[in-house]
PDB file of C-alpha atoms in Angstrom:
ATOM      1  CA  MET B   1      14.604   2.099   8.628  1.00 94.00           C
ATOM      2  CA  GLN B   2      13.617   2.173   4.941  1.00 97.00           C
ATOM      3  CA  ALA B   3      10.094   2.239   3.500  1.00 98.00           C
ATOM      4  CA  ARG B   4       8.798   2.138  -0.067  1.00 98.00           C
ATOM      5  CA  VAL B   5       5.350   3.344  -1.094  1.00 98.00           C
ATOM      6  CA  PHE B   6       4.029   2.042  -4.422  1.00 98.00           C
ATOM      7  CA  PHE B   7       0.967   3.816  -5.767  1.00 98.00           C
ATOM      8  CA  ALA B   8      -1.383   3.834  -8.748  1.00 97.00           C
ATOM      9  CA  THR B   9      -3.599   6.796  -9.569  1.00 94.00           C
ATOM     10  CA  ILE B  10      -5.798   8.205 -12.294  1.00 91.00           C
ATOM     11  CA  THR B  11      -7.560  11.126 -10.611  1.00 91.00           C
ATOM     12  CA  GLY B  12      -4.768  12.075  -8.216  1.00 94.00           C
ATOM     13  CA  ASN B  13      -6.751  10.930  -5.160  1.00 94.00           C
ATOM     14  CA  ASN B  14      -4.533   7.929  -4.615  1.00 94.00           C
ATOM     15  CA  GLU B  15      -1.364   9.959  -4.946  1.00 96.00           C
ATOM     16  CA  ASP B  16      -2.839  12.167  -2.206  1.00 97.00           C
ATOM     17  CA  VAL B  17      -3.231   9.021  -0.068  1.00 98.00           C
ATOM     18  CA  ALA B  18       0.388   8.053  -0.807  1.00 98.00           C
ATOM     19  CA  ASP B  19       1.566  11.583   0.038  1.00 98.00           C
ATOM     20  CA  VAL B  20      -0.065  11.437   3.493  1.00 98.00           C
ATOM     21  CA  ILE B  21       1.678   8.115   4.165  1.00 98.00           C
ATOM     22  CA  VAL B  22       5.036   9.422   2.890  1.00 98.00           C
ATOM     23  CA  ALA B  23       4.739  12.533   5.071  1.00 98.00           C
ATOM     24  CA  ALA B  24       3.976  10.363   8.112  1.00 98.00           C
ATOM     25  CA  PHE B  25       7.073   8.235   7.451  1.00 98.00           C
ATOM     26  CA  LYS B  26       9.208  11.349   7.068  1.00 98.00           C
ATOM     27  CA  SER B  27       7.895  12.890  10.284  1.00 98.00           C
ATOM     28  CA  ALA B  28       8.922   9.664  12.054  1.00 98.00           C
ATOM     29  CA  ASN B  29      12.423   9.912  10.513  1.00 98.00           C
ATOM     30  CA  VAL B  30      11.902   6.871   8.297  1.00 98.00           C
ATOM     31  CA  ALA B  31      13.624   7.044   4.901  1.00 98.00           C
ATOM     32  CA  VAL B  32      10.941   6.614   2.259  1.00 98.00           C
ATOM     33  CA  ASN B  33      10.607   6.440  -1.527  1.00 97.00           C
ATOM     34  CA  LYS B  34       7.308   7.010  -3.335  1.00 98.00           C
ATOM     35  CA  GLU B  35       7.184   5.062  -6.595  1.00 97.00           C
ATOM     36  CA  ASP B  36       4.766   4.414  -9.441  1.00 97.00           C
ATOM     37  CA  ILE B  37       3.599   0.800  -9.059  1.00 97.00           C
ATOM     38  CA  GLN B  38       3.752   0.084 -12.788  1.00 95.00           C
ATOM     39  CA  LEU B  39       7.540   0.572 -12.659  1.00 96.00           C
ATOM     40  CA  ILE B  40       8.048  -1.978  -9.854  1.00 95.00           C
ATOM     41  CA  ASP B  41       8.655  -5.714 -10.104  1.00 95.00           C
ATOM     42  CA  PRO B  42       7.979  -7.394  -6.739  1.00 96.00           C
ATOM     43  CA  GLN B  43      10.870  -9.787  -7.421  1.00 92.00           C
ATOM     44  CA  ASP B  44      13.228  -6.784  -7.270  1.00 92.00           C
ATOM     45  CA  ILE B  45      12.235  -5.751  -3.745  1.00 94.00           C
ATOM     46  CA  ASN B  46      15.292  -6.413  -1.601  1.00 90.00           C
ATOM     47  CA  THR B  47      14.208  -7.528   1.865  1.00 87.00           C
ATOM     48  CA  ASP B  48      17.694  -6.677   3.201  1.00 90.00           C
ATOM     49  CA  GLU B  49      17.324  -3.040   2.132  1.00 92.00           C
ATOM     50  CA  THR B  50      13.592  -2.449   2.655  1.00 95.00           C
ATOM     51  CA  ASP B  51      11.814  -2.799   5.982  1.00 96.00           C
ATOM     52  CA  ILE B  52       8.314  -1.683   5.004  1.00 97.00           C
ATOM     53  CA  VAL B  53       6.376  -1.827   1.727  1.00 98.00           C
ATOM     54  CA  VAL B  54       3.094   0.020   1.297  1.00 98.00           C
ATOM     55  CA  VAL B  55       0.879  -0.511  -1.732  1.00 98.00           C
ATOM     56  CA  VAL B  56      -1.662   2.206  -2.507  1.00 98.00           C
ATOM     57  CA  PRO B  57      -4.082   0.897  -5.150  1.00 97.00           C
ATOM     58  CA  TYR B  58      -7.319   2.522  -6.167  1.00 94.00           C
ATOM     59  CA  THR B  59     -10.465   0.545  -6.880  1.00 92.00           C
ATOM     60  CA  PHE B  60     -12.594   1.433  -9.852  1.00 85.00           C
ATOM     61  CA  ASP B  61     -15.766   0.269 -11.495  1.00 84.00           C
ATOM     62  CA  ASN B  62     -17.182  -2.795  -9.743  1.00 85.00           C
ATOM     63  CA  GLY B  63     -14.160  -3.780  -7.682  1.00 89.00           C
ATOM     64  CA  SER B  64     -11.517  -3.802 -10.402  1.00 91.00           C
ATOM     65  CA  LEU B  65      -7.811  -3.471  -9.716  1.00 94.00           C
ATOM     66  CA  PRO B  66      -5.901  -0.677 -11.438  1.00 93.00           C
ATOM     67  CA  ASP B  67      -4.681  -1.814 -14.869  1.00 94.00           C
ATOM     68  CA  GLU B  68      -1.233  -0.377 -14.151  1.00 95.00           C
ATOM     69  CA  ALA B  69      -0.973  -2.531 -11.008  1.00 96.00           C
ATOM     70  CA  LEU B  70      -1.996  -5.879 -12.532  1.00 96.00           C
ATOM     71  CA  ASP B  71       1.537  -7.095 -13.318  1.00 96.00           C
ATOM     72  CA  PHE B  72       2.690  -6.216  -9.802  1.00 97.00           C
ATOM     73  CA  TYR B  73      -0.371  -7.940  -8.318  1.00 97.00           C
ATOM     74  CA  GLU B  74       0.099 -11.141 -10.326  1.00 96.00           C
ATOM     75  CA  ASP B  75       3.863 -11.343  -9.683  1.00 96.00           C
ATOM     76  CA  LEU B  76       3.433 -10.635  -5.972  1.00 96.00           C
ATOM     77  CA  ALA B  77       2.004 -14.099  -5.264  1.00 92.00           C
ATOM     78  CA  ASP B  78       5.270 -15.713  -6.406  1.00 94.00           C
ATOM     79  CA  THR B  79       7.565 -13.397  -4.429  1.00 95.00           C
ATOM     80  CA  ASP B  80       9.244 -14.219  -1.111  1.00 95.00           C
ATOM     81  CA  LEU B  81       9.056 -11.182   1.146  1.00 95.00           C
ATOM     82  CA  SER B  82       9.504 -13.108   4.395  1.00 93.00           C
ATOM     83  CA  GLY B  83      10.083 -10.848   7.360  1.00 90.00           C
ATOM     84  CA  MET B  84       9.197  -7.620   5.563  1.00 95.00           C
ATOM     85  CA  VAL B  85       6.339  -5.529   6.921  1.00 97.00           C
ATOM     86  CA  TYR B  86       3.576  -4.521   4.535  1.00 98.00           C
ATOM     87  CA  GLY B  87       0.478  -2.392   4.492  1.00 98.00           C
ATOM     88  CA  VAL B  88      -2.182  -1.579   1.920  1.00 98.00           C
ATOM     89  CA  SER B  89      -4.310   1.557   1.786  1.00 98.00           C
ATOM     90  CA  GLY B  90      -6.030   3.357  -1.010  1.00 96.00           C
ATOM     91  CA  SER B  91      -9.008   5.141  -2.404  1.00 94.00           C
ATOM     92  CA  GLY B  92     -12.306   4.108  -3.837  1.00 92.00           C
ATOM     93  CA  ASP B  93     -15.786   5.503  -4.182  1.00 91.00           C
ATOM     94  CA  ASP B  94     -18.368   4.413  -1.617  1.00 91.00           C
ATOM     95  CA  PHE B  95     -20.982   4.775  -4.365  1.00 90.00           C
ATOM     96  CA  TYR B  96     -19.999   1.192  -5.302  1.00 90.00           C
ATOM     97  CA  GLY B  97     -21.238  -0.267  -1.994  1.00 91.00           C
ATOM     98  CA  ASP B  98     -19.791  -3.742  -1.396  1.00 94.00           C
ATOM     99  CA  ASP B  99     -17.124  -3.109  -4.046  1.00 94.00           C
ATOM    100  CA  PHE B 100     -15.842   0.002  -2.232  1.00 94.00           C
ATOM    101  CA  ALA B 101     -12.014  -0.070  -2.150  1.00 94.00           C
ATOM    102  CA  VAL B 102     -11.838  -3.878  -2.499  1.00 96.00           C
ATOM    103  CA  ALA B 103      -8.452  -3.558  -4.230  1.00 96.00           C
ATOM    104  CA  ILE B 104      -7.061  -3.151  -0.715  1.00 97.00           C
ATOM    105  CA  ASP B 105      -8.501  -6.506   0.348  1.00 97.00           C
ATOM    106  CA  LYS B 106      -7.235  -8.190  -2.829  1.00 97.00           C
ATOM    107  CA  PHE B 107      -3.693  -6.873  -2.345  1.00 97.00           C
ATOM    108  CA  GLU B 108      -3.686  -7.931   1.308  1.00 97.00           C
ATOM    109  CA  GLN B 109      -4.622 -11.462   0.208  1.00 97.00           C
ATOM    110  CA  GLN B 110      -1.737 -11.469  -2.284  1.00 97.00           C
ATOM    111  CA  PHE B 111       0.710 -10.248   0.355  1.00 97.00           C
ATOM    112  CA  GLU B 112      -0.332 -13.121   2.633  1.00 95.00           C
ATOM    113  CA  LYS B 113       1.219 -15.483   0.051  1.00 95.00           C
ATOM    114  CA  THR B 114       4.630 -13.757   0.272  1.00 96.00           C
ATOM    115  CA  GLY B 115       5.544 -14.441   3.897  1.00 94.00           C
ATOM    116  CA  ALA B 116       5.475 -10.702   4.630  1.00 96.00           C
ATOM    117  CA  ILE B 117       4.074  -9.456   7.936  1.00 97.00           C
ATOM    118  CA  LYS B 118       0.905  -7.366   7.951  1.00 98.00           C
ATOM    119  CA  GLY B 119       1.832  -4.223   9.841  1.00 98.00           C
ATOM    120  CA  ALA B 120      -1.590  -2.612  10.072  1.00 98.00           C
ATOM    121  CA  PRO B 121      -5.147  -3.092   8.843  1.00 97.00           C
ATOM    122  CA  GLY B 122      -5.719  -1.421   5.483  1.00 97.00           C
ATOM    123  CA  VAL B 123      -7.278   2.027   5.330  1.00 98.00           C
ATOM    124  CA  LYS B 124     -10.024   2.593   2.764  1.00 97.00           C
ATOM    125  CA  VAL B 125     -10.389   6.233   1.746  1.00 97.00           C
ATOM    126  CA  ASN B 126     -13.525   7.508   0.065  1.00 96.00           C
ATOM    127  CA  LEU B 127     -12.240   9.520  -2.897  1.00 95.00           C
ATOM    128  CA  SER B 128      -9.615  11.915  -1.472  1.00 94.00           C
ATOM    129  CA  PRO B 129      -8.290  11.960   2.102  1.00 96.00           C
ATOM    130  CA  ASP B 130     -10.322  14.243   4.376  1.00 97.00           C
ATOM    131  CA  GLN B 131      -9.300  15.061   7.954  1.00 97.00           C
ATOM    132  CA  ALA B 132     -10.536  11.740   9.385  1.00 97.00           C
ATOM    133  CA  ALA B 133      -8.871   9.703   6.622  1.00 97.00           C
ATOM    134  CA  THR B 134      -5.626  11.631   7.060  1.00 97.00           C
ATOM    135  CA  LYS B 135      -5.590  10.745  10.759  1.00 98.00           C
ATOM    136  CA  ALA B 136      -6.359   7.095   9.936  1.00 98.00           C
ATOM    137  CA  LEU B 137      -3.490   7.037   7.409  1.00 98.00           C
ATOM    138  CA  ARG B 138      -1.082   8.552   9.950  1.00 98.00           C
ATOM    139  CA  ASP B 139      -2.135   5.940  12.538  1.00 98.00           C
ATOM    140  CA  PHE B 140      -1.729   3.241   9.864  1.00 98.00           C
ATOM    141  CA  THR B 141       1.819   4.426   9.172  1.00 98.00           C
ATOM    142  CA  GLU B 142       2.680   4.534  12.880  1.00 98.00           C
ATOM    143  CA  SER B 143       1.483   0.920  13.214  1.00 98.00           C
ATOM    144  CA  LEU B 144       3.656  -0.136  10.273  1.00 98.00           C
ATOM    145  CA  ILE B 145       6.693   1.493  11.863  1.00 98.00           C
ATOM    146  CA  LYS B 146       6.020  -0.101  15.262  1.00 97.00           C
ATOM    147  CA  THR B 147       5.576  -3.537  13.689  1.00 97.00           C
ATOM    148  CA  ALA B 148       8.850  -3.128  11.778  1.00 96.00           C
ATOM    149  CA  GLN B 149      10.663  -1.996  14.928  1.00 95.00           C
ATOM    150  CA  ASP B 150       9.333  -5.040  16.780  1.00 93.00           C
ATOM    151  CA  GLN B 151      10.756  -7.285  14.039  1.00 86.00           C
ATOM    152  CA  VAL B 152      14.258  -5.878  14.593  1.00 70.00           C
ATOM    153  CA  LYS B 153      14.270  -6.605  18.342  1.00 57.00           C
TER     154      LYS B 153
END
């Protein structure tokens, strides 16, 4: 099984989120690559070579997407990822109330247009992953793996 984790970060918090997810994949013996989202074109994701895609965007200001993820986000809607499992998790600041980590919701809506299969509900992390968030991210990753395994059967 092959997974790819695409992340965007300014403060390092979101890379910490990505690192927890990558470690969980590795502990489950899933081959995984962690990649900077601004270097990825969704059209280049090969569904024959990749079983799981995870996007780890941060949310800033009043619900804005990361600037470095905008091209990926816009191109995602026109990409066919039928049969691939996806998940979205990332950081935000709960100071922003209703706008807390809404980039996760926005990316999930974009993925729905691709034909990909949602492998787990998104995990919203306040700032950097604490113990509870780390457990939630590990559970998230386990759900992605199980969903992908069920697709192979």
